[in-house]
Structures are given as C-alpha cells and as structure tokens.
GROMACS .gro file of C-alpha atoms in nm:
model
  137
    1UNK     CA    1   4.286  -3.003   4.081
    2UNK     CA    2   4.295  -2.768   4.379
    3UNK     CA    3   4.006  -2.731   4.626
    4UNK     CA    4   3.942  -2.403   4.801
    5UNK     CA    5   3.884  -2.391   5.175
    6UNK     CA    6   3.722  -2.071   5.302
    7UNK     CA    7   3.744  -1.953   5.662
    8UNK     CA    8   3.552  -1.631   5.714
    9UNK     CA    9   3.684  -1.388   5.973
   10UNK     CA   10   3.451  -1.261   6.244
   11UNK     CA   11   3.588  -0.955   6.421
   12UNK     CA   12   3.540  -0.956   6.797
   13UNK     CA   13   3.630  -0.737   7.096
   14UNK     CA   14   3.769  -1.017   7.311
   15UNK     CA   15   3.887  -1.339   7.144
   16UNK     CA   16   3.904  -1.522   7.480
   17UNK     CA   17   3.536  -1.441   7.555
   18UNK     CA   18   3.436  -1.532   7.199
   19UNK     CA   19   3.619  -1.865   7.226
   20UNK     CA   20   3.425  -1.947   7.542
   21UNK     CA   21   3.096  -1.869   7.362
   22UNK     CA   22   3.175  -2.062   7.043
   23UNK     CA   23   3.325  -2.363   7.224
   24UNK     CA   24   3.113  -2.388   7.541
   25UNK     CA   25   2.778  -2.270   7.406
   26UNK     CA   26   2.782  -2.341   7.032
   27UNK     CA   27   2.976  -2.669   7.049
   28UNK     CA   28   3.274  -2.570   6.831
   29UNK     CA   29   3.629  -2.696   6.886
   30UNK     CA   30   3.937  -2.469   6.893
   31UNK     CA   31   4.213  -2.627   6.678
   32UNK     CA   32   4.452  -2.331   6.701
   33UNK     CA   33   4.501  -1.983   6.840
   34UNK     CA   34   4.761  -1.710   6.820
   35UNK     CA   35   4.833  -1.530   7.146
   36UNK     CA   36   4.973  -1.183   7.188
   37UNK     CA   37   5.085  -1.070   7.534
   38UNK     CA   38   4.939  -1.387   7.689
   39UNK     CA   39   4.588  -1.346   7.544
   40UNK     CA   40   4.424  -1.490   7.235
   41UNK     CA   41   4.446  -1.242   6.946
   42UNK     CA   42   4.331  -1.467   6.659
   43UNK     CA   43   4.179  -1.816   6.684
   44UNK     CA   44   3.994  -2.067   6.474
   45UNK     CA   45   3.680  -2.254   6.576
   46UNK     CA   46   3.540  -2.556   6.392
   47UNK     CA   47   3.217  -2.751   6.399
   48UNK     CA   48   3.114  -3.017   6.149
   49UNK     CA   49   3.307  -2.867   5.856
   50UNK     CA   50   3.228  -2.506   5.945
   51UNK     CA   51   3.550  -2.317   6.024
   52UNK     CA   52   3.548  -1.957   6.147
   53UNK     CA   53   3.836  -1.731   6.243
   54UNK     CA   54   3.780  -1.502   6.541
   55UNK     CA   55   4.006  -1.197   6.532
   56UNK     CA   56   4.073  -0.880   6.725
   57UNK     CA   57   4.260  -0.722   6.433
   58UNK     CA   58   4.005  -0.480   6.282
   59UNK     CA   59   3.813  -0.302   6.562
   60UNK     CA   60   3.604  -0.100   6.316
   61UNK     CA   61   3.451  -0.425   6.186
   62UNK     CA   62   3.353  -0.578   6.520
   63UNK     CA   63   3.000  -0.720   6.520
   64UNK     CA   64   2.936  -0.664   6.149
   65UNK     CA   65   2.977  -1.025   6.035
   66UNK     CA   66   2.700  -1.237   5.885
   67UNK     CA   67   2.762  -1.606   5.834
   68UNK     CA   68   2.513  -1.809   5.630
   69UNK     CA   69   2.532  -2.174   5.735
   70UNK     CA   70   2.350  -2.460   5.565
   71UNK     CA   71   2.308  -2.802   5.721
   72UNK     CA   72   2.361  -3.095   5.487
   73UNK     CA   73   2.126  -3.375   5.584
   74UNK     CA   74   2.079  -3.735   5.479
   75UNK     CA   75   1.834  -3.813   5.335
   76UNK     CA   76   1.797  -3.480   5.157
   77UNK     CA   77   1.432  -3.417   5.233
   78UNK     CA   78   1.247  -3.115   5.364
   79UNK     CA   79   1.145  -3.313   5.671
   80UNK     CA   80   1.506  -3.414   5.747
   81UNK     CA   81   1.625  -3.052   5.707
   82UNK     CA   82   1.354  -2.920   5.940
   83UNK     CA   83   1.427  -3.194   6.195
   84UNK     CA   84   1.801  -3.112   6.187
   85UNK     CA   85   1.736  -2.742   6.245
   86UNK     CA   86   1.483  -2.813   6.518
   87UNK     CA   87   1.742  -3.038   6.687
   88UNK     CA   88   2.006  -2.766   6.656
   89UNK     CA   89   1.767  -2.512   6.809
   90UNK     CA   90   1.694  -2.747   7.101
   91UNK     CA   91   2.067  -2.812   7.154
   92UNK     CA   92   2.156  -2.442   7.152
   93UNK     CA   93   1.867  -2.344   7.378
   94UNK     CA   94   1.968  -2.621   7.623
   95UNK     CA   95   2.315  -2.460   7.630
   96UNK     CA   96   2.157  -2.122   7.713
   97UNK     CA   97   2.201  -1.967   7.368
   98UNK     CA   98   1.928  -1.720   7.268
   99UNK     CA   99   1.791  -1.827   6.929
  100UNK     CA  100   1.581  -1.591   6.718
  101UNK     CA  101   1.361  -1.634   6.416
  102UNK     CA  102   1.457  -1.451   6.099
  103UNK     CA  103   1.356  -1.427   5.735
  104UNK     CA  104   1.553  -1.390   5.411
  105UNK     CA  105   1.301  -1.513   5.157
  106UNK     CA  106   1.258  -1.816   5.382
  107UNK     CA  107   1.266  -1.890   5.754
  108UNK     CA  108   1.598  -1.859   5.937
  109UNK     CA  109   1.726  -1.962   6.276
  110UNK     CA  110   1.946  -1.670   6.393
  111UNK     CA  111   2.217  -1.675   6.659
  112UNK     CA  112   2.401  -1.359   6.767
  113UNK     CA  113   2.748  -1.395   6.912
  114UNK     CA  114   2.849  -1.170   7.206
  115UNK     CA  115   2.968  -0.898   6.964
  116UNK     CA  116   2.660  -0.899   6.739
  117UNK     CA  117   2.799  -1.112   6.455
  118UNK     CA  118   2.516  -1.329   6.328
  119UNK     CA  119   2.501  -1.694   6.230
  120UNK     CA  120   2.207  -1.756   5.996
  121UNK     CA  121   2.082  -2.115   5.952
  122UNK     CA  122   1.825  -2.161   5.675
  123UNK     CA  123   1.514  -2.372   5.684
  124UNK     CA  124   1.402  -2.516   5.348
  125UNK     CA  125   1.258  -2.250   5.119
  126UNK     CA  126   0.887  -2.179   5.141
  127UNK     CA  127   0.683  -1.876   5.027
  128UNK     CA  128   0.881  -1.555   4.972
  129UNK     CA  129   0.806  -1.238   5.165
  130UNK     CA  130   0.938  -0.882   5.194
  131UNK     CA  131   1.106  -0.953   5.530
  132UNK     CA  132   1.487  -0.948   5.564
  133UNK     CA  133   1.741  -1.142   5.768
  134UNK     CA  134   1.705  -1.082   6.139
  135UNK     CA  135   1.341  -0.964   6.116
  136UNK     CA  136   1.101  -1.148   6.340
  137UNK     CA  137   0.903  -1.407   6.145
   0.00000   0.00000   0.00000
C-alpha cells in the first residue's frame, strides 16, 4: 500500500519574508529551502503534520491560496475542538498575528499571510448560513 502526502503550494512575493512570518509568527519549522542567487526561491514549512510549500515561481498566483486546516483533538469532542482553536487563537494573537472570524457553513478562524493567502481553521459545525469564507461572523 502507498500513502499519499500532499504539500500545497502557496505562491508568495518574497519567500524570505514569508518564511519569517510562518516560522516566527505562526510557529512552523523550515525543514528545507532552495535558494537562487543567494535568496530563498522555494521552501517548505511544517507544523504538527501540516506541510506547506512557499514558492516564488508563479507570480500571477500570488495571494490566491486558500488552505483549509482541521485540528485533530483528543478526545474528539466539540468542547475539545473549541478549546484547541481558542488556544491557537490566543497563541497567534500573542505572537502579533491578526486573526479574523469567517464563515463557510460554520465558524472559521482566518489568518492571512503577508501576501493574502488564507489559512482557514474550522470550528465544529453549527447552524448553516449564507455567509462565505472570510466574511465577518
């Protein structure tokens, strides 16, 4: 049996600046990077099983990425999921990261990277609404 391992690519203007944001403010690690002319051109960031590739290869796609991230919690209860997201929000805000509310059929915690790519963290599903991701709740 073969397992798949997906690493979405987020297109950015400046990989060095994006690395500083993802590592210093979002708490990711940087396991590898590819430099071109002494500057990062492509790099990977990881946090708790979430791997993202930051690339400067397709300028027309900069800031158009959406990444949906779910937190697996133990025990798998609504209360544990809410507590984990509330703790993540507190951690990010303590690091100076602006966190927004969003909606995609349920409440989201939304983080924009410096280029406008969005990380969407979902709260447990509640009542549906006509709002979309990134809308204020």
